[in-house]
Short mmCIF file of C-alpha atoms in Angstrom, two decimals:
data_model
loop_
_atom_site.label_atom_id
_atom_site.label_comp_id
_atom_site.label_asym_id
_atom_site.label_seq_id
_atom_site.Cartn_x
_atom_site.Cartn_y
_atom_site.Cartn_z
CA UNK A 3 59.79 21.47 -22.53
CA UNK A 4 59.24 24.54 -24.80
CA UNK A 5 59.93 24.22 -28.25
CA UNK A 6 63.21 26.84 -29.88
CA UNK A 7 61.71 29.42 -32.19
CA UNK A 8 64.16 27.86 -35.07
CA UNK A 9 66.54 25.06 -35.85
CA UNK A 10 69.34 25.42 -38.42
CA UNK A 11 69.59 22.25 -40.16
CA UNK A 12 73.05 21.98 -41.86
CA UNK A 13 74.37 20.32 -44.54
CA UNK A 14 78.16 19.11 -43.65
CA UNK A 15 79.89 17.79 -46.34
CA UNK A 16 80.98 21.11 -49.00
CA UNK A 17 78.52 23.56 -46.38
CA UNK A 18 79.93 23.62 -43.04
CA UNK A 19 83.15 22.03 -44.36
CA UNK A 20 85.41 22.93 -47.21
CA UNK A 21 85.71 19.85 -48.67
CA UNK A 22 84.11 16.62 -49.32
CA UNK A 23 85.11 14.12 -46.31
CA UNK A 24 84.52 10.85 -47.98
CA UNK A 25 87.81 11.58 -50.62
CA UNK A 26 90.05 12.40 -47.86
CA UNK A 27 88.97 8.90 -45.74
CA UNK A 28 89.77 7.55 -49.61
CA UNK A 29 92.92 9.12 -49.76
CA UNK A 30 93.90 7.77 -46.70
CA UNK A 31 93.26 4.32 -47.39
CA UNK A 32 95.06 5.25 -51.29
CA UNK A 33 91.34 4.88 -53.20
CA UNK A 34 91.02 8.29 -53.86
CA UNK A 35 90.25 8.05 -57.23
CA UNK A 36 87.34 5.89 -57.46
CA UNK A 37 85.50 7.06 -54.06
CA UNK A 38 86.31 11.01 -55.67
CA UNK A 39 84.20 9.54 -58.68
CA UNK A 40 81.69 8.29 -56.72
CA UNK A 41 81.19 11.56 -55.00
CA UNK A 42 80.82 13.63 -57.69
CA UNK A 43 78.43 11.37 -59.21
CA UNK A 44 76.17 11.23 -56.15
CA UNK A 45 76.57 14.94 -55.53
CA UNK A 46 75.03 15.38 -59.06
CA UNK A 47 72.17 13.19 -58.96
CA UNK A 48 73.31 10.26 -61.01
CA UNK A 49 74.06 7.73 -58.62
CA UNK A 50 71.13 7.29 -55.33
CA UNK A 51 73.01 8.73 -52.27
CA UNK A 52 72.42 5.51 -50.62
CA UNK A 53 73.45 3.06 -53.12
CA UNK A 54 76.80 4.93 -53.51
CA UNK A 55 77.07 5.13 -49.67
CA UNK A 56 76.99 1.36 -49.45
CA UNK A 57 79.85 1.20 -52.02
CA UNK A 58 82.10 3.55 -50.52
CA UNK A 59 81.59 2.22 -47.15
CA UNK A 60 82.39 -1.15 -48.61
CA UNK A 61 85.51 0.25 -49.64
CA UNK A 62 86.48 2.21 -46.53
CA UNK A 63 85.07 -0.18 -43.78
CA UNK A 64 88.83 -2.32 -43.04
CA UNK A 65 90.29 1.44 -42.48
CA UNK A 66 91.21 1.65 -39.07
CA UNK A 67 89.30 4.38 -37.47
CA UNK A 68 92.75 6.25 -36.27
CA UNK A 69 93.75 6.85 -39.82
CA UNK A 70 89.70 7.78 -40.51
CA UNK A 71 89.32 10.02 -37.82
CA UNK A 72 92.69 11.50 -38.92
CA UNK A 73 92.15 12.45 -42.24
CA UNK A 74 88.25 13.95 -40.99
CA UNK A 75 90.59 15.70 -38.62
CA UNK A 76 92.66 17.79 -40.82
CA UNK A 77 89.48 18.89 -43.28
CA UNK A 78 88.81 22.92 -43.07
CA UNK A 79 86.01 24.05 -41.54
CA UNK A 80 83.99 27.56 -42.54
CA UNK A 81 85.21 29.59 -40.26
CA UNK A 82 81.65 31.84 -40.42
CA UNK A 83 79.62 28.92 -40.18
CA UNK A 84 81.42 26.91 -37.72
CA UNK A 85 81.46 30.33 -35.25
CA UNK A 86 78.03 30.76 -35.75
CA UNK A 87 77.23 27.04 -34.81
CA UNK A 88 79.32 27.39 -31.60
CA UNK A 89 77.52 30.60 -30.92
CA UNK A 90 73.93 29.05 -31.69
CA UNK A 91 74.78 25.32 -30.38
CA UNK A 92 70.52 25.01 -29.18
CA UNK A 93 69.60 25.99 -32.41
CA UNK A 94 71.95 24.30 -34.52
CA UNK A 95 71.99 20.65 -36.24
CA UNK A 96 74.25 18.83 -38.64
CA UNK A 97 72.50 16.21 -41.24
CA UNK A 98 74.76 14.41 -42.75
CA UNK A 99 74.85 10.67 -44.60
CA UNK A 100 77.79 10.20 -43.44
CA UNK A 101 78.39 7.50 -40.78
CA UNK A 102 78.26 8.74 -37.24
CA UNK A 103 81.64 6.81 -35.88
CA UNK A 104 83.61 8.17 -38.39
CA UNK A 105 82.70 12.28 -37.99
CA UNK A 106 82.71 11.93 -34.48
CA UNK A 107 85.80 14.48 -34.45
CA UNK A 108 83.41 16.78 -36.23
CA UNK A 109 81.09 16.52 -34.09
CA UNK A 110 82.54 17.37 -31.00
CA UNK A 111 84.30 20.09 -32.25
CA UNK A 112 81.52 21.55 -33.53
CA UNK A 113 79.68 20.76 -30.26
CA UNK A 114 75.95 20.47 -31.58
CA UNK A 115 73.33 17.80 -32.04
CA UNK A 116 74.61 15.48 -35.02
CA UNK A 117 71.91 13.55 -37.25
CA UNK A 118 74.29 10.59 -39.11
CA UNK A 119 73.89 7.54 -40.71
CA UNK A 120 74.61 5.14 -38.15
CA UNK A 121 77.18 2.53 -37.74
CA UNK A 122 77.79 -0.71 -35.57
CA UNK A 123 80.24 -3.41 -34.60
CA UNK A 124 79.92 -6.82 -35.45
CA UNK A 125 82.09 -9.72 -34.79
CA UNK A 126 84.92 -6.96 -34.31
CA UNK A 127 83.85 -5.44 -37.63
CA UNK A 128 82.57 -2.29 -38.82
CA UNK A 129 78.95 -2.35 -39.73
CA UNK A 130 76.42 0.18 -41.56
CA UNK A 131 73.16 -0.49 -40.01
CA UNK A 132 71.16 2.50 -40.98
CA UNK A 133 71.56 5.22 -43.70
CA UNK A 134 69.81 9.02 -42.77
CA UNK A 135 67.31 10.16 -44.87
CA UNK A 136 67.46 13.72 -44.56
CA UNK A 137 63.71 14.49 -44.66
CA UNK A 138 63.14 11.95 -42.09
CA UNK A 139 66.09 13.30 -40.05
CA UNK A 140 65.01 16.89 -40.31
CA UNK A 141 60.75 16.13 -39.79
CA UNK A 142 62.59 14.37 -36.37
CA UNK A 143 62.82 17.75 -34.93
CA UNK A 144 60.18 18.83 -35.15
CA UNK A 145 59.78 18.26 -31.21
CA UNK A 146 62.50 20.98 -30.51
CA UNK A 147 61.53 23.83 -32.79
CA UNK A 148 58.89 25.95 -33.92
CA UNK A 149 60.55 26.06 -37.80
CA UNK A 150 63.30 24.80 -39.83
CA UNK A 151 65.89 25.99 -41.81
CA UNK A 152 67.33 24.16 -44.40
CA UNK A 153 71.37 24.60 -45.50
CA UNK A 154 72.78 23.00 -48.42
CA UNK A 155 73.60 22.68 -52.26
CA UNK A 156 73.39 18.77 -53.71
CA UNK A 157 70.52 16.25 -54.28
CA UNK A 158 71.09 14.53 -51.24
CA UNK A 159 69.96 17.77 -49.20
CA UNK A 160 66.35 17.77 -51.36
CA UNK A 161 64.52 16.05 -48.71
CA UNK A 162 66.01 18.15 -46.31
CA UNK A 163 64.24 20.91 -48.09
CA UNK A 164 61.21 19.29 -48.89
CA UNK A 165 60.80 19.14 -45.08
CA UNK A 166 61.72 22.43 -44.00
CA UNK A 167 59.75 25.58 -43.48
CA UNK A 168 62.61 27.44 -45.33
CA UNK A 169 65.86 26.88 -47.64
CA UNK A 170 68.88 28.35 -48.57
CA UNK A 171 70.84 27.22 -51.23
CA UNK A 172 74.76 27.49 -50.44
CA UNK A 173 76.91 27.89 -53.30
CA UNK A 174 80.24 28.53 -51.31
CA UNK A 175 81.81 25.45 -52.28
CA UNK A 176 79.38 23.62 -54.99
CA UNK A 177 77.20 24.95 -57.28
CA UNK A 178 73.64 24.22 -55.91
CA UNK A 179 71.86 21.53 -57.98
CA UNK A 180 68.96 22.85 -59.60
CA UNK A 181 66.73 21.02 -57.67
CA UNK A 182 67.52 22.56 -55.09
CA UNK A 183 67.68 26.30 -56.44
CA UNK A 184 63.93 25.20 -57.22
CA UNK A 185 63.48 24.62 -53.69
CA UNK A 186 65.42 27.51 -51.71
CA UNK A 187 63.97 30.75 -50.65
CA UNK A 188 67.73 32.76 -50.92
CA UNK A 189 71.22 31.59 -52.66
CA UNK A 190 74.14 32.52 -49.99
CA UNK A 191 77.58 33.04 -51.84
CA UNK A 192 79.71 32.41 -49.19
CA UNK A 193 79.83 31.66 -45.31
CA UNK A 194 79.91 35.08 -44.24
CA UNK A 195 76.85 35.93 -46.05
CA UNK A 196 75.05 32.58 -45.60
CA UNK A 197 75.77 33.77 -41.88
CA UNK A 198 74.62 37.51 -41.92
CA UNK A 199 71.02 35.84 -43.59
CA UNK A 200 70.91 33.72 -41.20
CA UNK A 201 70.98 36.70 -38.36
CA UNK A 202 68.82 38.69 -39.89
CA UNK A 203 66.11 35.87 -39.77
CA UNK A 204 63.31 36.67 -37.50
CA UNK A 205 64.17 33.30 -35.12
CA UNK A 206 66.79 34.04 -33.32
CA UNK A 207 66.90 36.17 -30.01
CA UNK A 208 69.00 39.23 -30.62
CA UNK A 209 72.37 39.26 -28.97
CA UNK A 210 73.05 41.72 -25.99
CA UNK A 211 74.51 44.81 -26.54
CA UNK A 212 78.12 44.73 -25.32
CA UNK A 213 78.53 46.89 -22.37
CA UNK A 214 80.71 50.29 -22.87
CA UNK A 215 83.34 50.59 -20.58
CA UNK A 216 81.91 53.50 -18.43
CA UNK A 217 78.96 50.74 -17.89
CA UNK A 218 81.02 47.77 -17.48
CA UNK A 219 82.62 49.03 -14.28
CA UNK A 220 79.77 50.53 -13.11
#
């Protein structure tokens, strides 16, 4: 099997999605205001990603998955960046901490391969039996591509970028961390640019030119 010239690897949480997913699970279950703590905390650096994880999945794992998958549901996607994962499906991956059972409506709406922390089921019980680390997740494909591009803005995404062969800082929902301005190549602004960058990047084959319409029938 031949290897893809590229793979995007994409942050999900405040990069492909306009919000943060773990304080909308919190709202749900009404502990919004001490799992929206807890994010911003991790997404700054001052708590480990996975020591906060464990917390907040502590606090969210008796939520039934309905009201879960629910809430991850209703949170707003990028309309650039999801339409140019749907276009680019092969060459597209989300890396994510968060736990694979619960962004499974993500997932499949977004239609490409998912790299999650991963859950389980024990004695009818939600488990956590693995959390991602994004530099092993994204050194995992290496199999499939030739290089790797790196999306994102918070400490949690600087392994991701360690690994890569390229990163790009995306400040249209957080500001990127610094260490992670340290470690990108180019800053996008906003989806639609993050998107046009991403285009111009010598890894993609170029689209076909749409047929005029003294061509089209011939």
């Amino acid at each position: 099997m031949s290897r893809l010239p590229c793979i995007f690897a994409f942050d999900l949480d405040g990069t492909v999605t306009t919000r943060e997913l773990l304080p909308l699970m919190a709202r749900a279950a009404g502990m919004d205001g001490e799992i929206a703590r807890l994010t911003d905390q991790t997404l700054r650096g001052d708590i480990p990603f996975a020591a906060s994880f464990r917390r907040r999945f502590a606090m969210l794992a008796d939520l039934p998955l309905e009201r879960i998958h629910e809430a991850v549901s209703s949170v707003p996607l990028d309309p650039a960046i999801s339409d140019f994962i749907r276009e680019n499906r092969p060459a597209c991956a989300l890396v994510t901490g968060n736990l694979d059972v619960w962004i499974r409506p993500l997932a499949e709406r977004l239609g490409c391969l998912c790299l999650s922390s991963r859950s389980g089921f024990r004695a009818g019980k939600l488990t956590l039996e693995h959390i991602l680390d994004k530099g092993e997740a994204v050194r995992s494909l290496r199999h499939r591509a030739e290089r790797i591009v790196a999306i994102g803005e918070s400490v949690g995404d600087v392994p991701m970028f360690q690994a890569a062969d390229l990163g790009i800082a995306y400040a249209g929902v957080h500001q990127p961390v610094p260490a992670i301005l340290a470690l990108a190549q180019h800053v996008a602004r906003d989806g639609e640019a993050l998107c046009r960058l991403l285009r111009a990047l010598p890894v993609l084959p170029a689209r076909p030119a749409p047929l005029d319409a003294a061509t089209a029938l011939g």
